[in-house]
Short mmCIF file of C-alpha atoms in Angstrom, two decimals:
data_model
loop_
_atom_site.label_atom_id
_atom_site.label_comp_id
_atom_site.label_asym_id
_atom_site.label_seq_id
_atom_site.Cartn_x
_atom_site.Cartn_y
_atom_site.Cartn_z
CA GLN S 669 -0.19 -0.29 0.14
CA VAL S 670 1.00 4.06 -0.21
CA GLN S 671 3.73 4.59 2.82
CA LEU S 672 5.96 6.67 3.99
CA VAL S 673 8.46 5.14 6.31
CA GLU S 674 11.12 8.27 7.55
CA SER S 675 13.98 7.60 9.49
CA GLY S 676 16.74 9.25 10.75
CA GLY S 677 15.87 10.86 13.99
CA GLY S 678 17.49 11.64 17.04
CA VAL S 679 19.54 13.95 19.94
CA VAL S 680 21.97 15.88 18.78
CA GLN S 681 23.77 19.21 19.77
CA PRO S 682 23.06 22.37 18.67
CA GLY S 683 25.43 23.36 15.46
CA LYS S 684 25.68 19.78 14.56
CA SER S 685 24.69 17.94 11.20
CA LEU S 686 22.10 14.89 10.64
CA ARG S 687 19.88 13.92 8.05
CA LEU S 688 16.20 12.43 7.63
CA SER S 689 15.48 10.36 5.35
CA CYS S 690 12.06 8.51 3.71
CA ALA S 691 11.44 5.19 1.77
CA ALA S 692 8.60 5.58 0.21
CA ALA S 693 6.43 3.35 -1.02
CA GLY S 694 3.45 2.10 -3.62
CA PHE S 695 2.98 4.24 -5.66
CA THR S 696 4.91 6.22 -8.22
CA PHE S 697 7.57 8.41 -6.40
CA SER S 698 8.53 10.23 -9.85
CA ASN S 699 5.31 11.65 -10.26
CA TYR S 700 5.11 13.81 -7.16
CA ALA S 701 6.34 16.43 -5.50
CA MET S 702 6.86 15.71 -1.68
CA TYR S 703 7.34 17.50 1.45
CA TRP S 704 8.84 18.35 5.13
CA VAL S 705 6.28 19.46 7.55
CA ARG S 706 7.53 20.16 10.96
CA GLN S 707 6.11 20.07 14.35
CA ALA S 708 8.17 21.39 17.85
CA PRO S 709 6.77 20.04 21.10
CA GLY S 710 2.98 22.07 22.27
CA LYS S 711 3.30 23.78 18.98
CA GLY S 712 1.46 23.90 15.34
CA LEU S 713 2.76 22.52 11.83
CA GLU S 714 4.62 23.81 10.45
CA TRP S 715 6.06 23.47 6.58
CA VAL S 716 9.62 23.23 5.67
CA ALA S 717 10.32 22.08 3.05
CA VAL S 718 8.73 21.28 -0.86
CA ILE S 719 10.71 19.30 -3.21
CA SER S 720 9.44 19.33 -7.37
CA TYR S 721 8.10 15.72 -8.45
CA ASP S 722 11.71 15.76 -10.92
CA GLY S 723 13.91 18.20 -7.86
CA SER S 724 14.37 21.05 -10.45
CA ASN S 725 12.54 23.11 -8.31
CA ARG S 726 12.69 23.84 -4.32
CA ASP S 727 11.81 26.12 -1.65
CA TYR S 728 12.29 26.50 2.40
CA ALA S 729 10.35 27.91 4.87
CA ASP S 730 12.50 31.03 6.07
CA SER S 731 13.60 29.35 9.68
CA VAL S 732 15.28 26.53 7.55
CA ARG S 733 16.32 28.43 4.63
CA GLY S 734 20.66 27.98 4.22
CA ARG S 735 20.62 25.43 6.58
CA PHE S 736 18.58 22.69 5.67
CA THR S 737 18.77 21.06 1.53
CA ILE S 738 16.08 19.31 0.76
CA SER S 739 16.89 16.24 -2.11
CA ARG S 740 15.22 13.32 -3.40
CA ASP S 741 16.81 10.18 -5.42
CA ASN S 742 13.59 9.11 -7.55
CA PRO S 743 15.26 5.62 -8.59
CA LYS S 744 15.84 4.86 -4.96
CA ASN S 745 11.68 6.54 -4.33
CA THR S 746 13.14 8.30 -1.20
CA LEU S 747 13.12 12.01 0.20
CA TYR S 748 16.06 13.04 2.70
CA LEU S 749 15.98 16.90 4.31
CA GLN S 750 19.50 17.08 5.27
CA MET S 751 20.03 19.84 8.31
CA ASN S 752 23.03 21.75 9.74
CA SER S 753 23.76 23.90 12.00
CA LEU S 754 20.61 22.81 14.07
CA ARG S 755 18.99 24.80 16.99
CA GLY S 756 16.93 24.31 19.96
CA GLU S 757 14.52 25.72 17.94
CA ASP S 758 14.85 22.72 15.81
CA THR S 759 13.58 20.18 17.95
CA ALA S 760 10.54 18.57 16.24
CA VAL S 761 8.29 15.83 15.07
CA TYR S 762 9.51 15.68 11.23
CA TYR S 763 7.26 14.40 8.62
CA CYS S 764 7.76 13.50 4.95
CA ALA S 765 4.39 13.35 2.85
CA ARG S 766 3.39 13.76 -0.96
CA ASP S 767 1.66 16.10 -2.32
CA ARG S 768 -2.41 15.02 -2.98
CA THR S 769 -1.84 15.82 -7.13
CA PRO S 770 0.70 13.83 -9.30
CA ALA S 771 0.53 16.36 -11.61
CA ARG S 772 4.54 16.59 -12.63
CA ASN S 773 3.89 19.95 -12.86
CA TYR S 774 5.32 23.37 -10.66
CA ASN S 775 2.15 23.81 -9.03
CA TYR S 776 1.84 22.46 -4.82
CA TYR S 777 -1.97 21.45 -3.97
CA GLY S 778 -0.77 20.64 -0.14
CA MET S 779 0.27 17.36 1.45
CA ASP S 780 -2.03 13.68 1.66
CA VAL S 781 0.18 11.08 2.47
CA TRP S 782 2.06 11.50 5.55
CA GLY S 783 5.28 9.17 7.26
CA GLN S 784 4.69 8.64 10.85
CA GLY S 785 6.98 10.70 11.55
CA ALA S 786 10.63 11.30 13.08
CA THR S 787 11.48 13.06 16.12
CA VAL S 788 14.41 15.47 15.93
CA THR S 789 16.10 16.25 19.63
CA VAL S 790 19.18 19.18 20.06
CA SER S 791 19.77 19.47 22.91
CA SER S 792 23.55 19.62 24.40
CA ASP O 1202 3.82 36.04 2.79
CA ILE O 1203 -0.02 34.28 3.42
CA GLN O 1204 -1.35 34.43 6.10
CA MET O 1205 -3.80 31.96 6.91
CA THR O 1206 -6.03 33.36 10.97
CA GLN O 1207 -7.71 30.28 11.97
CA SER O 1208 -10.83 30.88 14.32
CA PRO O 1209 -11.28 29.88 17.44
CA SER O 1210 -7.81 28.57 18.65
CA SER O 1211 -9.65 25.51 20.71
CA LEU O 1212 -13.53 25.44 21.65
CA SER O 1213 -15.16 22.70 23.70
CA ALA O 1214 -18.22 20.89 21.98
CA SER O 1215 -20.82 17.40 23.03
CA VAL O 1216 -20.90 14.55 20.82
CA GLY O 1217 -23.83 15.25 18.23
CA ASP O 1218 -22.98 19.36 18.06
CA ARG O 1219 -22.08 21.08 15.75
CA VAL O 1220 -18.77 22.67 15.18
CA THR O 1221 -17.45 25.35 12.38
CA ILE O 1222 -14.25 26.72 12.86
CA THR O 1223 -12.98 29.10 10.35
CA CYS O 1224 -9.59 30.26 7.80
CA ARG O 1225 -9.03 33.74 6.96
CA ALA O 1226 -6.59 34.58 4.07
CA SER O 1227 -4.79 37.39 3.89
CA GLN O 1228 -3.94 37.36 0.51
CA THR O 1229 -6.04 35.38 -2.32
CA ILE O 1230 -6.17 31.64 -2.51
CA SER O 1231 -7.63 30.66 -5.15
CA SER O 1232 -9.27 27.20 -3.80
CA PHE O 1233 -6.27 26.26 -2.64
CA LEU O 1234 -6.66 25.21 0.68
CA ASN O 1235 -7.39 21.79 2.63
CA TRP O 1236 -7.89 21.27 6.10
CA TYR O 1237 -6.46 18.58 8.72
CA GLN O 1238 -7.36 16.87 11.35
CA LYS O 1239 -3.91 15.70 14.02
CA LYS O 1240 -4.01 13.83 16.67
CA PRO O 1241 -1.62 13.50 19.26
CA GLY O 1242 1.09 11.07 18.02
CA LYS O 1243 -0.08 9.92 15.01
CA ALA O 1244 0.19 11.75 11.09
CA PRO O 1245 -2.10 14.33 10.03
CA ARG O 1246 -4.88 13.27 7.97
CA LEU O 1247 -6.38 14.98 4.65
CA LEU O 1248 -9.83 15.79 5.64
CA ILE O 1249 -10.98 18.10 2.12
CA SER O 1250 -9.03 19.52 -0.26
CA ALA O 1251 -8.97 22.12 -2.46
CA ALA O 1252 -11.73 23.92 -0.58
CA SER O 1253 -14.51 21.69 -0.37
CA SER O 1254 -13.48 18.55 -2.04
CA LEU O 1255 -13.59 15.03 0.80
CA GLN O 1256 -11.32 13.02 0.77
CA SER O 1257 -11.76 9.28 -0.36
CA GLY O 1258 -13.11 7.52 3.53
CA VAL O 1259 -13.51 10.65 5.45
CA PRO O 1260 -17.13 10.91 6.94
CA SER O 1261 -19.90 12.96 5.16
CA ARG O 1262 -20.42 14.52 8.00
CA PHE O 1263 -17.16 16.94 7.61
CA SER O 1264 -17.50 19.06 5.20
CA GLY O 1265 -15.70 22.65 3.85
CA SER O 1266 -16.77 25.79 2.02
CA GLU O 1267 -15.67 29.35 0.96
CA SER O 1268 -16.72 32.60 0.91
CA GLY O 1269 -14.12 35.30 -0.50
CA PRO O 1270 -11.08 34.86 1.79
CA ASP O 1271 -13.05 32.48 4.23
CA PHE O 1272 -12.54 29.32 4.42
CA THR O 1273 -15.14 27.00 6.83
CA LEU O 1274 -14.43 23.00 8.22
CA THR O 1275 -17.89 21.93 8.88
CA ILE O 1276 -18.67 18.40 10.98
CA SER O 1277 -22.13 18.64 11.46
CA SER O 1278 -22.52 15.99 14.15
CA LEU O 1279 -19.87 15.33 16.43
CA GLN O 1280 -18.08 11.80 17.19
CA PRO O 1281 -16.09 11.23 19.99
CA GLU O 1282 -13.33 10.26 17.87
CA ASP O 1283 -13.42 14.27 15.85
CA PHE O 1284 -11.92 14.89 19.21
CA ALA O 1285 -8.50 16.37 17.96
CA THR O 1286 -6.71 19.15 16.80
CA TYR O 1287 -7.99 20.45 13.18
CA TYR O 1288 -5.73 22.75 10.81
CA CYS O 1289 -5.88 24.73 7.62
CA LEU O 1290 -3.17 24.83 4.81
CA GLN O 1291 -2.60 27.32 1.77
CA SER O 1292 -0.55 25.79 -1.28
CA TYR O 1293 -0.94 28.49 -3.29
CA THR O 1294 2.30 29.82 -3.16
CA THR O 1295 5.60 29.17 -1.16
CA PRO O 1296 5.68 29.44 2.04
CA LEU O 1297 3.23 27.29 2.46
CA THR O 1298 1.65 28.36 6.04
CA PHE O 1299 -0.66 26.50 8.15
CA GLY O 1300 -3.30 28.24 10.29
CA GLY O 1301 -2.55 28.23 14.06
CA GLY O 1302 -4.96 25.00 14.58
CA THR O 1303 -8.31 24.52 16.53
CA LYS O 1304 -8.15 22.65 19.68
CA VAL O 1305 -11.80 20.23 20.11
CA GLU O 1306 -12.49 19.34 23.35
CA ILE O 1307 -14.75 17.47 24.27
CA LYS O 1308 -17.71 19.68 26.67
#
């Protein structure tokens, strides 16, 4: 069935790096834009980054721009989030999610399928 | 950036009540508006897309509508499993922005 499984979360010191992965299954990964969304403890949902179906178009929230990089490997059906220069305010559950439309364009329609989440804790 | 102002931030209701949640967009977003349900420890669940399209498998007591900059999620008869936090999301342009959330609690 359609499934997204995140991995790579953990506890990391401020200033260090971490890479999250998201393995996709059950759909044609290369047809869909993909997202990272996070939820800090006690806070609401926050969009982090998006990447187009072919990886040619990427965008980021201002809070992570220049520190985080979203990428994808379509032959491996995997989405990534490289997180550098981590801060305490990056502590959150990170979800990967699929765009709801296999549009193969550069418009975004929001998320339909979500992973179970990966917990990232930034603490010394 | 487009701001999504969601109200109320919380509400208390009883089983069987009709519940309405609103998001107001600071700029035009056409119908690029989705509604999500979020329960603790669970991934968000897409309820409504494109302002008013009910997702497959979502009970018909959920509905969405739009009027100008205002978007509304209605639960016609609240059920025990509906107690959760609800978020709107605009995807008209980046940065994509969520509303602040509405926590629906048991009265």
